[in-house]
Coordinates of N, CA and C in Angstrom, one line a residue:
Chain A
X5 N 144.9 31.1 -69.7 CA 145.4 29.8 -69.5 C 146.7 29.7 -68.8
X6 N 147.2 28.5 -68.5 CA 148.5 28.3 -67.9 C 149.6 28.4 -69.0
X7 N 150.7 29.0 -68.6 CA 151.8 29.1 -69.5 C 153.2 29.0 -68.8
X8 N 154.2 28.6 -69.5 CA 155.6 28.5 -69.0 C 156.5 29.2 -69.9
X9 N 157.3 30.1 -69.4 CA 158.3 30.8 -70.2 C 159.7 30.5 -69.8
X10 N 160.5 30.0 -70.7 CA 161.9 29.6 -70.4 C 162.8 30.5 -71.2
X11 N 164.0 30.6 -70.7 CA 165.1 31.3 -71.5 C 165.4 30.5 -72.7
X12 N 165.6 31.2 -73.8 CA 166.0 30.5 -75.0 C 167.4 30.1 -75.0
X13 N 167.7 29.0 -75.6 CA 169.1 28.5 -75.7 C 169.6 28.8 -77.1
X14 N 170.7 28.2 -77.5 CA 171.4 27.2 -76.6 C 172.3 28.0 -75.6
X15 N 172.5 27.3 -74.5 CA 173.4 27.7 -73.5 C 174.7 26.9 -73.6
X16 N 175.8 27.5 -73.8 CA 177.1 26.8 -73.9 C 178.0 27.2 -72.7
X17 N 178.4 26.2 -71.9 CA 179.2 26.5 -70.7 C 180.5 25.5 -70.8
X18 N 181.5 26.0 -70.1 CA 182.7 25.1 -69.9 C 182.4 24.2 -68.7
X19 N 183.0 23.1 -68.7 CA 182.9 22.1 -67.6 C 183.2 22.8 -66.3
X20 N 182.5 22.5 -65.2 CA 182.6 23.1 -63.9 C 182.1 24.5 -63.7
X21 N 181.5 25.0 -64.8 CA 180.9 26.4 -64.7 C 179.5 26.3 -63.9
X22 N 179.0 27.4 -63.5 CA 177.7 27.5 -62.8 C 176.6 27.6 -63.8
X23 N 175.5 26.9 -63.6 CA 174.4 26.9 -64.5 C 173.2 27.6 -63.9
X24 N 172.5 28.4 -64.6 CA 171.2 28.9 -64.3 C 170.4 28.9 -65.6
X25 N 169.2 28.2 -65.5 CA 168.2 28.3 -66.6 C 167.0 28.9 -66.0
X26 N 166.6 30.0 -66.5 CA 165.4 30.7 -66.0 C 164.1 30.1 -66.4
X27 N 163.1 30.1 -65.5 CA 161.8 29.7 -65.9 C 160.8 30.5 -65.0
X28 N 159.8 31.1 -65.7 CA 158.7 31.7 -65.0 C 157.4 31.2 -65.5
X29 N 156.3 31.3 -64.7 CA 155.1 30.7 -65.1 C 153.9 31.6 -64.8
X30 N 152.8 31.3 -65.5 CA 151.5 31.9 -65.2 C 150.5 30.8 -65.0
X31 N 149.8 30.9 -63.9 CA 148.8 29.8 -63.6 C 147.9 30.3 -62.5
X32 N 146.7 29.8 -62.5 CA 145.7 30.1 -61.5 C 145.9 29.0 -60.4
X33 N 145.7 29.4 -59.2 CA 145.8 28.5 -58.1 C 147.2 28.2 -57.7
X34 N 147.4 27.0 -57.3 CA 148.7 26.5 -56.8 C 149.3 25.4 -57.6
X35 N 150.0 25.7 -58.7 CA 150.4 24.5 -59.6 C 151.6 23.8 -58.9
X36 N 151.9 22.6 -59.4 CA 153.1 21.9 -59.1 C 154.1 22.3 -60.3
X37 N 155.4 22.3 -60.0 CA 156.4 22.7 -61.0 C 157.4 21.6 -61.1
X38 N 157.9 21.5 -62.4 CA 158.8 20.4 -62.7 C 159.9 20.9 -63.6
X39 N 161.0 20.2 -63.6 CA 162.0 20.2 -64.6 C 162.2 18.8 -65.1
X40 N 162.1 18.7 -66.5 CA 162.4 17.5 -67.2 C 163.7 17.7 -68.0
X41 N 164.4 16.6 -68.2 CA 165.6 16.6 -69.1 C 165.5 15.6 -70.2
X42 N 165.9 16.0 -71.4 CA 165.9 15.1 -72.5 C 167.3 15.0 -73.1
X43 N 167.9 13.8 -72.9 CA 169.2 13.6 -73.5 C 169.0 13.2 -75.0
X44 N 170.1 13.4 -75.7 CA 170.0 13.1 -77.2 C 169.4 11.8 -77.5
X45 N 168.4 11.7 -78.3 CA 167.8 10.4 -78.7 C 167.0 9.7 -77.7
X46 N 166.7 10.4 -76.6 CA 165.9 9.7 -75.5 C 164.6 10.5 -75.3
X47 N 163.8 9.9 -74.5 CA 162.5 10.5 -74.1 C 162.8 11.4 -72.9
X48 N 161.8 12.1 -72.5 CA 161.9 13.0 -71.3 C 162.0 12.3 -70.0
X49 N 162.8 12.8 -69.1 CA 162.9 12.2 -67.8 C 162.7 13.3 -66.7
X50 N 162.0 12.9 -65.7 CA 161.8 13.9 -64.6 C 163.1 14.1 -63.9
X51 N 163.5 15.4 -63.8 CA 164.7 15.7 -63.1 C 164.5 16.1 -61.6
X52 N 163.5 17.0 -61.4 CA 163.1 17.4 -60.1 C 161.7 18.0 -60.1
X53 N 161.1 18.2 -58.9 CA 159.8 18.8 -58.9 C 159.6 19.5 -57.5
X54 N 158.7 20.4 -57.5 CA 158.3 21.0 -56.2 C 156.8 21.3 -56.3
X55 N 156.1 21.0 -55.2 CA 154.6 21.0 -55.2 C 154.0 22.2 -54.5
X56 N 154.8 22.9 -53.7 CA 154.2 24.1 -53.0 C 155.3 25.2 -52.9
X57 N 154.8 26.4 -52.6 CA 155.7 27.5 -52.5 C 156.8 27.3 -51.5
X58 N 158.0 27.7 -51.9 CA 159.2 27.6 -51.1 C 159.8 26.2 -51.0
X59 N 159.2 25.3 -51.6 CA 159.8 23.9 -51.8 C 161.0 24.0 -52.6
X60 N 162.0 23.2 -52.3 CA 163.2 23.1 -53.2 C 163.3 21.7 -53.7
X61 N 163.3 21.5 -55.0 CA 163.5 20.2 -55.6 C 165.0 20.1 -55.9
X62 N 165.5 18.9 -55.8 CA 166.9 18.7 -56.1 C 167.2 17.2 -56.5
X63 N 168.1 17.1 -57.4 CA 168.5 15.8 -58.0 C 169.7 15.9 -58.8
X64 N 170.7 15.0 -58.6 CA 171.9 15.0 -59.4 C 172.7 16.3 -59.4
X65 N 172.6 17.0 -58.3 CA 173.3 18.3 -58.2 C 172.5 19.5 -58.7
X66 N 171.4 19.2 -59.3 CA 170.5 20.3 -59.8 C 169.6 20.7 -58.7
X67 N 169.2 22.0 -58.6 CA 168.2 22.5 -57.7 C 167.3 23.5 -58.3
X68 N 166.1 23.6 -57.8 CA 165.2 24.7 -58.2 C 164.3 24.9 -57.0
X69 N 164.0 26.2 -56.8 CA 163.1 26.6 -55.7 C 161.9 27.2 -56.2
X70 N 160.7 26.8 -55.7 CA 159.4 27.3 -56.1 C 159.2 28.6 -55.4
X71 N 159.2 29.7 -56.2 CA 159.1 31.1 -55.7 C 157.7 31.6 -56.2
X72 N 156.8 31.6 -55.3 CA 155.4 32.1 -55.7 C 155.4 33.6 -55.9
X73 N 156.2 34.3 -55.1 CA 156.2 35.8 -55.2 C 156.7 36.3 -56.5
X74 N 157.6 35.5 -57.1 CA 158.1 35.9 -58.4 C 157.7 35.0 -59.5
X75 N 156.8 34.1 -59.2 CA 156.3 33.0 -60.1 C 157.5 32.4 -61.0
X76 N 158.5 32.0 -60.2 CA 159.6 31.4 -60.9 C 160.1 30.1 -60.4
X77 N 160.8 29.4 -61.2 CA 161.3 28.0 -60.8 C 162.6 27.8 -61.5
X78 N 163.6 28.6 -61.2 CA 164.9 28.6 -62.0 C 165.7 27.4 -61.6
X79 N 166.3 26.8 -62.6 CA 167.1 25.6 -62.5 C 168.6 26.0 -62.3
X80 N 169.3 25.4 -61.3 CA 170.7 25.8 -61.0 C 171.5 24.5 -60.8
X81 N 172.8 24.6 -61.1 CA 173.8 23.6 -60.8 C 175.1 24.3 -60.6
X82 N 175.8 23.9 -59.5 CA 177.0 24.6 -59.2 C 178.2 24.3 -60.1
X83 N 178.2 23.1 -60.6 CA 179.4 22.7 -61.4 C 178.9 21.7 -62.5
X84 N 178.8 22.2 -63.7 CA 178.2 21.3 -64.7 C 179.3 20.4 -65.3
X85 N 178.8 19.2 -65.8 CA 179.7 18.3 -66.5 C 179.3 18.1 -67.9
X86 N 180.2 17.5 -68.7 CA 179.9 17.3 -70.1 C 178.6 16.4 -70.2
X87 N 178.5 15.5 -69.3 CA 177.3 14.6 -69.3 C 176.0 15.3 -69.1
X88 N 176.0 16.5 -68.7 CA 174.8 17.3 -68.4 C 174.2 17.9 -69.7
X89 N 175.0 17.8 -70.8 CA 174.5 18.3 -72.1 C 173.2 17.6 -72.5
X90 N 172.2 18.4 -72.7 CA 170.8 17.9 -72.9 C 169.9 19.1 -73.1
X91 N 168.6 18.8 -73.3 CA 167.6 19.9 -73.4 C 166.8 19.8 -72.1
X92 N 166.6 20.9 -71.5 CA 165.9 21.0 -70.2 C 164.6 21.7 -70.4
X93 N 163.5 21.1 -69.9 CA 162.1 21.6 -70.0 C 161.6 21.9 -68.7
X94 N 161.1 23.1 -68.5 CA 160.3 23.5 -67.3 C 158.9 23.2 -67.6
X95 N 158.1 22.8 -66.6 CA 156.7 22.4 -66.8 C 155.9 22.7 -65.6
X96 N 154.7 22.9 -65.7 CA 153.8 23.1 -64.6 C 152.6 22.2 -64.7
X97 N 152.1 21.8 -63.6 CA 150.8 21.0 -63.6 C 149.8 21.8 -62.8
X98 N 148.8 22.2 -63.4 CA 147.8 23.0 -62.8 C 146.4 22.8 -63.2
X99 N 145.5 23.4 -62.6 CA 144.1 23.2 -62.9 C 143.7 23.9 -64.1
X100 N 143.1 23.2 -65.0 CA 142.6 23.8 -66.3 C 141.3 23.1 -66.7
X101 N 140.3 23.8 -66.6 CA 139.0 23.2 -67.0 C 138.5 22.2 -66.0
X102 N 138.9 22.2 -64.8 CA 138.4 21.3 -63.8 C 139.3 20.0 -63.6
X103 N 140.4 19.9 -64.3 CA 141.2 18.8 -64.1 C 142.7 19.2 -64.2
X104 N 143.6 18.4 -63.8 CA 145.0 18.7 -63.8 C 145.6 18.5 -65.3
X105 N 146.3 19.6 -65.7 CA 146.9 19.5 -67.0 C 148.3 20.0 -67.0
X106 N 149.2 19.4 -67.7 CA 150.6 19.7 -67.7 C 150.9 20.6 -68.9
X107 N 151.6 21.7 -68.7 CA 152.1 22.7 -69.7 C 153.6 22.7 -69.7
X108 N 154.2 22.6 -70.9 CA 155.7 22.6 -71.0 C 156.1 23.9 -71.6
X109 N 157.4 24.3 -71.2 CA 158.1 25.4 -71.8 C 158.7 24.9 -73.1
X110 N 159.4 25.8 -73.9 CA 159.9 25.4 -75.2 C 161.2 24.6 -75.1
X111 N 161.8 24.6 -73.9 CA 163.1 23.8 -73.7 C 164.3 24.7 -73.9
X112 N 165.3 24.4 -73.2 CA 166.6 25.1 -73.3 C 167.7 24.1 -73.5
X113 N 168.4 24.2 -74.6 CA 169.5 23.3 -74.9 C 170.7 23.7 -74.2
X114 N 171.3 22.8 -73.4 CA 172.6 23.1 -72.7 C 173.7 22.3 -73.4
X115 N 174.8 22.9 -73.7 CA 176.0 22.2 -74.2 C 177.1 22.6 -73.3
X116 N 177.7 21.5 -72.8 CA 178.9 21.7 -71.9 C 180.1 21.2 -72.6
X117 N 181.1 22.1 -72.7 CA 182.3 21.7 -73.4 C 183.5 21.5 -72.4
X118 N 184.3 20.5 -72.7 CA 185.4 20.1 -71.8 C 186.4 21.3 -71.6
Chain B
X3 N 160.8 -2.2 -62.6 CA 159.5 -1.8 -63.3 C 159.8 -1.4 -64.7
X4 N 159.1 -2.0 -65.6 CA 159.2 -1.7 -67.0 C 158.7 -0.3 -67.3
X5 N 159.4 0.4 -68.2 CA 158.9 1.8 -68.5 C 157.8 1.8 -69.6
X6 N 157.6 3.0 -70.1 CA 156.6 3.2 -71.1 C 157.2 2.7 -72.5
X7 N 156.5 1.9 -73.1 CA 157.0 1.4 -74.4 C 156.2 2.0 -75.6
X8 N 157.0 2.3 -76.6 CA 156.4 2.9 -77.8 C 156.9 2.2 -79.1
X9 N 156.1 2.1 -80.1 CA 156.6 1.6 -81.4 C 155.7 2.2 -82.5
X10 N 156.3 2.3 -83.7 CA 157.7 2.1 -84.0 C 158.6 3.3 -83.4
X11 N 159.9 3.2 -83.5 CA 160.7 4.3 -83.0 C 160.9 5.4 -84.1
X12 N 160.8 4.9 -85.3 CA 161.0 5.9 -86.5 C 160.0 5.5 -87.6
X13 N 159.5 6.5 -88.3 CA 158.6 6.2 -89.4 C 158.7 7.3 -90.4
X14 N 158.8 6.9 -91.6 CA 158.9 7.9 -92.8 C 157.7 7.5 -93.7
X15 N 156.9 8.5 -94.0 CA 155.8 8.3 -94.9 C 155.6 9.5 -95.8
X16 N 154.8 9.3 -96.8 CA 154.6 10.4 -97.7 C 153.3 11.1 -97.3
X17 N 153.2 12.4 -97.7 CA 151.9 13.1 -97.3 C 150.7 12.4 -97.9
X18 N 149.6 12.5 -97.2 CA 148.4 11.9 -97.5 C 148.3 10.4 -97.1
X19 N 149.4 9.8 -96.7 CA 149.4 8.4 -96.2 C 148.9 8.4 -94.8
X20 N 148.6 7.2 -94.3 CA 148.2 7.0 -92.9 C 149.3 6.4 -92.1
X21 N 149.2 6.6 -90.8 CA 150.3 6.1 -89.9 C 149.6 5.9 -88.5
X22 N 150.1 4.9 -87.8 CA 149.6 4.6 -86.5 C 150.8 4.3 -85.5
X23 N 150.6 4.8 -84.3 CA 151.6 4.7 -83.3 C 151.0 3.9 -82.1
X24 N 151.8 3.1 -81.5 CA 151.4 2.3 -80.3 C 152.1 2.7 -79.1
X25 N 151.4 2.6 -78.0 CA 151.9 2.9 -76.7 C 151.4 1.9 -75.6
X26 N 152.4 1.4 -74.8 CA 152.0 0.5 -73.7 C 152.5 1.2 -72.4
X27 N 151.6 1.7 -71.6 CA 152.1 2.5 -70.4 C 152.6 1.5 -69.3
X28 N 153.1 2.1 -68.3 CA 153.5 1.4 -67.1 C 152.3 0.7 -66.5
X29 N 152.5 -0.6 -66.1 CA 151.5 -1.4 -65.6 C 150.8 -0.7 -64.4
X30 N 149.5 -0.6 -64.5 CA 148.7 0.0 -63.4 C 148.5 1.5 -63.5
X31 N 149.1 2.1 -64.4 CA 149.0 3.6 -64.6 C 147.6 3.9 -65.2
X32 N 146.8 4.7 -64.6 CA 145.5 5.0 -65.1 C 145.4 6.0 -66.1
X33 N 146.4 7.0 -66.1 CA 146.4 8.1 -67.0 C 147.4 8.0 -68.1
X34 N 147.0 8.2 -69.3 CA 147.9 8.1 -70.4 C 147.8 9.4 -71.3
X35 N 148.9 9.8 -71.7 CA 149.0 11.1 -72.5 C 149.7 10.8 -73.8
X36 N 149.2 11.5 -74.9 CA 150.0 11.6 -76.1 C 150.4 13.1 -76.3
X37 N 151.7 13.3 -76.6 CA 152.2 14.6 -76.9 C 152.8 14.7 -78.3
X38 N 152.7 15.8 -78.9 CA 153.4 16.1 -80.1 C 154.6 17.1 -79.8
X39 N 155.8 16.7 -80.2 CA 156.9 17.6 -80.0 C 157.6 17.9 -81.3
X40 N 157.3 19.1 -81.8 CA 157.9 19.6 -83.0 C 159.3 20.1 -82.7
X41 N 160.2 19.9 -83.6 CA 161.6 20.2 -83.4 C 161.8 21.7 -82.9
X42 N 162.5 21.8 -81.8 CA 162.7 23.1 -81.3 C 161.6 23.6 -80.4
X43 N 160.6 22.8 -80.1 CA 159.5 23.2 -79.2 C 159.3 22.3 -78.1
X44 N 158.6 22.7 -77.1 CA 158.2 21.8 -76.0 C 157.1 20.9 -76.4
X45 N 156.9 19.8 -75.7 CA 155.8 18.9 -76.0 C 154.4 19.6 -75.9
X46 N 153.5 19.3 -76.8 CA 152.2 19.8 -76.7 C 151.2 18.7 -76.6
X47 N 150.4 18.8 -75.5 CA 149.4 17.7 -75.3 C 148.4 17.6 -76.4
X48 N 148.3 16.4 -76.9 CA 147.2 16.1 -77.9 C 146.0 15.5 -77.3
X49 N 146.2 14.5 -76.4 CA 145.0 13.9 -75.8 C 145.5 13.2 -74.5
X50 N 144.5 13.2 -73.5 CA 144.8 12.6 -72.2 C 143.6 11.7 -71.9
X51 N 144.0 10.5 -71.5 CA 143.0 9.5 -71.2 C 143.1 9.2 -69.6
X52 N 141.9 9.0 -69.1 CA 141.8 8.5 -67.7 C 141.2 7.1 -67.8
X53 N 141.9 6.1 -67.6 CA 141.5 4.7 -67.9 C 141.1 4.7 -69.4
X54 N 140.0 4.3 -69.8 CA 139.7 4.3 -71.3 C 138.8 5.5 -71.7
X55 N 138.7 6.5 -70.8 CA 137.9 7.6 -71.2 C 138.8 8.8 -71.5
X56 N 138.3 9.7 -72.4 CA 139.1 10.9 -72.8 C 138.8 12.0 -71.9
X57 N 139.9 12.6 -71.3 CA 139.8 13.7 -70.4 C 139.9 15.0 -71.1
X58 N 140.9 15.1 -72.0 CA 141.1 16.3 -72.7 C 141.6 16.0 -74.1
X59 N 141.0 16.4 -75.2 CA 141.5 16.3 -76.5 C 141.3 17.6 -77.3
X60 N 141.4 18.7 -76.5 CA 141.1 20.0 -77.1 C 142.1 20.4 -78.1
X61 N 143.3 19.9 -78.1 CA 144.4 20.3 -79.0 C 144.6 19.2 -80.1
X62 N 143.7 18.2 -80.2 CA 143.9 17.1 -81.1 C 143.2 17.6 -82.4
X63 N 143.9 17.6 -83.6 CA 143.2 17.9 -84.8 C 142.3 16.8 -85.3
X64 N 141.1 16.9 -84.9 CA 140.2 15.7 -85.0 C 139.8 15.4 -86.5
X65 N 140.1 16.3 -87.4 CA 139.8 15.9 -88.8 C 140.8 14.9 -89.3
X66 N 142.0 14.8 -88.7 CA 142.9 13.8 -89.2 C 143.5 12.9 -88.1
X67 N 143.5 13.3 -86.9 CA 144.0 12.5 -85.8 C 142.9 11.8 -85.0
X68 N 143.2 10.6 -84.6 CA 142.3 9.9 -83.7 C 143.2 9.0 -82.7
X69 N 142.6 8.8 -81.6 CA 143.3 8.0 -80.6 C 142.3 7.1 -79.8
X70 N 142.7 6.0 -79.4 CA 141.9 5.1 -78.6 C 142.7 4.4 -77.5
X71 N 142.0 4.0 -76.5 CA 142.7 3.3 -75.4 C 141.7 2.2 -75.0
X72 N 141.7 1.2 -75.7 CA 140.8 0.1 -75.4 C 141.2 -0.6 -74.1
X73 N 140.2 -1.0 -73.3 CA 140.4 -1.7 -72.0 C 141.3 -0.9 -71.1
X74 N 141.5 0.4 -71.3 CA 142.3 1.2 -70.4 C 143.7 0.9 -70.2
X75 N 144.3 0.2 -71.2 CA 145.7 -0.2 -71.1 C 146.5 0.4 -72.3
X76 N 146.7 -0.3 -73.3 CA 147.4 0.1 -74.5 C 146.7 1.2 -75.2
X77 N 147.4 2.0 -76.0 CA 146.7 3.1 -76.7 C 147.4 3.2 -78.1
X78 N 146.6 3.6 -79.1 CA 147.1 3.9 -80.4 C 146.7 5.3 -80.8
X79 N 147.6 5.9 -81.5 CA 147.3 7.2 -82.1 C 147.5 7.1 -83.6
X80 N 146.5 7.6 -84.3 CA 146.5 7.5 -85.8 C 146.4 8.8 -86.5
X81 N 147.1 8.9 -87.6 CA 147.0 10.1 -88.4 C 146.6 9.7 -89.8
X82 N 145.5 10.3 -90.3 CA 145.0 9.9 -91.6 C 144.1 11.1 -92.2
X83 N 144.6 11.7 -93.2 CA 145.9 11.6 -93.9 C 146.9 12.5 -93.3
X84 N 148.2 12.1 -93.4 CA 149.3 12.9 -92.8 C 149.6 14.1 -93.7
X85 N 150.0 15.2 -93.0 CA 150.5 16.4 -93.7 C 152.0 16.6 -93.4
X86 N 152.6 17.5 -94.1 CA 154.0 17.8 -93.9 C 154.3 18.3 -92.5
X87 N 153.3 19.1 -92.0 CA 153.5 19.7 -90.7 C 153.3 18.8 -89.5
X88 N 152.9 17.5 -89.8 CA 152.8 16.5 -88.8 C 154.2 15.9 -88.4
X89 N 155.2 16.2 -89.2 CA 156.6 15.8 -88.8 C 156.9 16.2 -87.5
X90 N 157.2 15.3 -86.6 CA 157.5 15.6 -85.2 C 157.8 14.3 -84.4
X91 N 158.1 14.4 -83.2 CA 158.2 13.3 -82.3 C 156.9 13.1 -81.5
X92 N 156.4 12.0 -81.5 CA 155.1 11.7 -80.8 C 155.5 10.9 -79.5
X93 N 155.2 11.6 -78.4 CA 155.6 11.1 -77.1 C 154.3 10.5 -76.4
X94 N 154.5 9.4 -75.8 CA 153.5 8.8 -74.9 C 154.0 8.9 -73.5
X95 N 153.1 9.2 -72.6 CA 153.5 9.2 -71.1 C 152.3 8.6 -70.3
X96 N 152.7 8.2 -69.1 CA 151.6 7.7 -68.2 C 151.9 8.1 -66.8
X97 N 150.9 8.1 -66.0 CA 151.0 8.5 -64.6 C 150.0 7.7 -63.8
X98 N 150.3 7.6 -62.5 CA 149.5 6.7 -61.7 C 148.4 7.4 -60.9
X99 N 148.5 8.7 -60.7 CA 147.6 9.4 -59.9 C 146.3 9.7 -60.6
X100 N 145.2 9.7 -59.9 CA 143.9 10.0 -60.4 C 143.9 11.5 -60.8
X101 N 143.2 11.8 -61.9 CA 143.3 13.2 -62.4 C 142.7 14.2 -61.5
X102 N 141.9 13.9 -60.5 CA 141.4 14.9 -59.6 C 142.3 15.1 -58.4
X103 N 143.4 14.3 -58.4 CA 144.4 14.5 -57.3 C 145.3 15.7 -57.6
X104 N 145.5 16.5 -56.7 CA 146.5 17.6 -56.9 C 147.9 17.1 -56.6
X105 N 148.8 18.0 -56.5 CA 150.2 17.7 -56.1 C 151.1 17.3 -57.3
X106 N 152.2 16.7 -56.9 CA 153.3 16.5 -57.9 C 153.2 15.1 -58.6
X107 N 152.1 14.9 -59.3 CA 152.0 13.7 -60.1 C 153.2 13.6 -61.1
X108 N 153.9 12.5 -61.1 CA 155.0 12.4 -62.0 C 154.5 11.6 -63.3
X109 N 154.9 12.2 -64.4 CA 154.6 11.5 -65.7 C 155.9 10.8 -66.1
X110 N 155.7 9.6 -66.6 CA 156.8 8.8 -67.1 C 156.7 8.7 -68.7
X111 N 157.7 9.1 -69.3 CA 157.7 9.2 -70.8 C 158.3 8.0 -71.5
X112 N 157.8 7.6 -72.6 CA 158.4 6.7 -73.5 C 159.4 7.3 -74.3
X113 N 160.2 6.6 -75.1 CA 161.3 7.1 -76.0 C 160.8 7.9 -77.1
X114 N 159.5 7.8 -77.5 CA 158.9 8.6 -78.6 C 159.0 7.9 -79.9
X115 N 158.2 8.3 -80.8 CA 158.2 7.9 -82.2 C 158.5 9.1 -83.1
X116 N 159.6 9.0 -83.8 CA 160.0 10.1 -84.7 C 159.3 9.9 -86.1
X117 N 158.4 10.9 -86.5 CA 157.7 10.8 -87.7 C 158.2 11.8 -88.7
X118 N 158.5 11.4 -89.9 CA 158.9 12.3 -91.0 C 157.9 12.1 -92.1
X119 N 157.3 13.2 -92.5 CA 156.3 13.2 -93.6 C 156.9 13.9 -94.8
X120 N 157.1 13.2 -95.9 CA 157.7 13.8 -97.1 C 156.7 14.2 -98.1

């Protein structure tokens, strides 16, 4: 079946540091890939997505590139802010049993300190 | 555009009691999902509806969990009787694309209902 593997957190960074959160996946066919963010006390929000190989999703300074050769979709940001503190979930949407199904990773907690 | 609404936001019950959660998806969204998110884990799909039909309920513990989506709009998720391990956040999400469409369908999530079973 489909699966998503994320680096375990928590990740603690100083403000303006470079962020990378690793995500790799296993899926048949050509899944779509997503990063969701969950701020404290809130529901999940879509951060960015990519629907085919070599696509780059970007939003709010975050980027991730769909790498089919390495089955990866790593999340990056050049300079994090305290307001980026949240839990980040990598997810894929792929074919499972004849219909589209979303599979989430376990989430990576990011804490940015001033 | 109004988002996905859920109620209640918090619920505390004792084991063996019953509980129900309600979800109102974004207007016009055909697909509705219920997820269970246990602390420290990613969301796990419990059930997926396409309009008022069930598409996938393979991970729904059917001996105690049930869900319905009457008229293809609102949905309720019920647990009867609850167990300690049911303590989690229950997330409802909706999307507009038909389930047979590929590509980057976006799910919109509600704020969740936090359940604590004592």
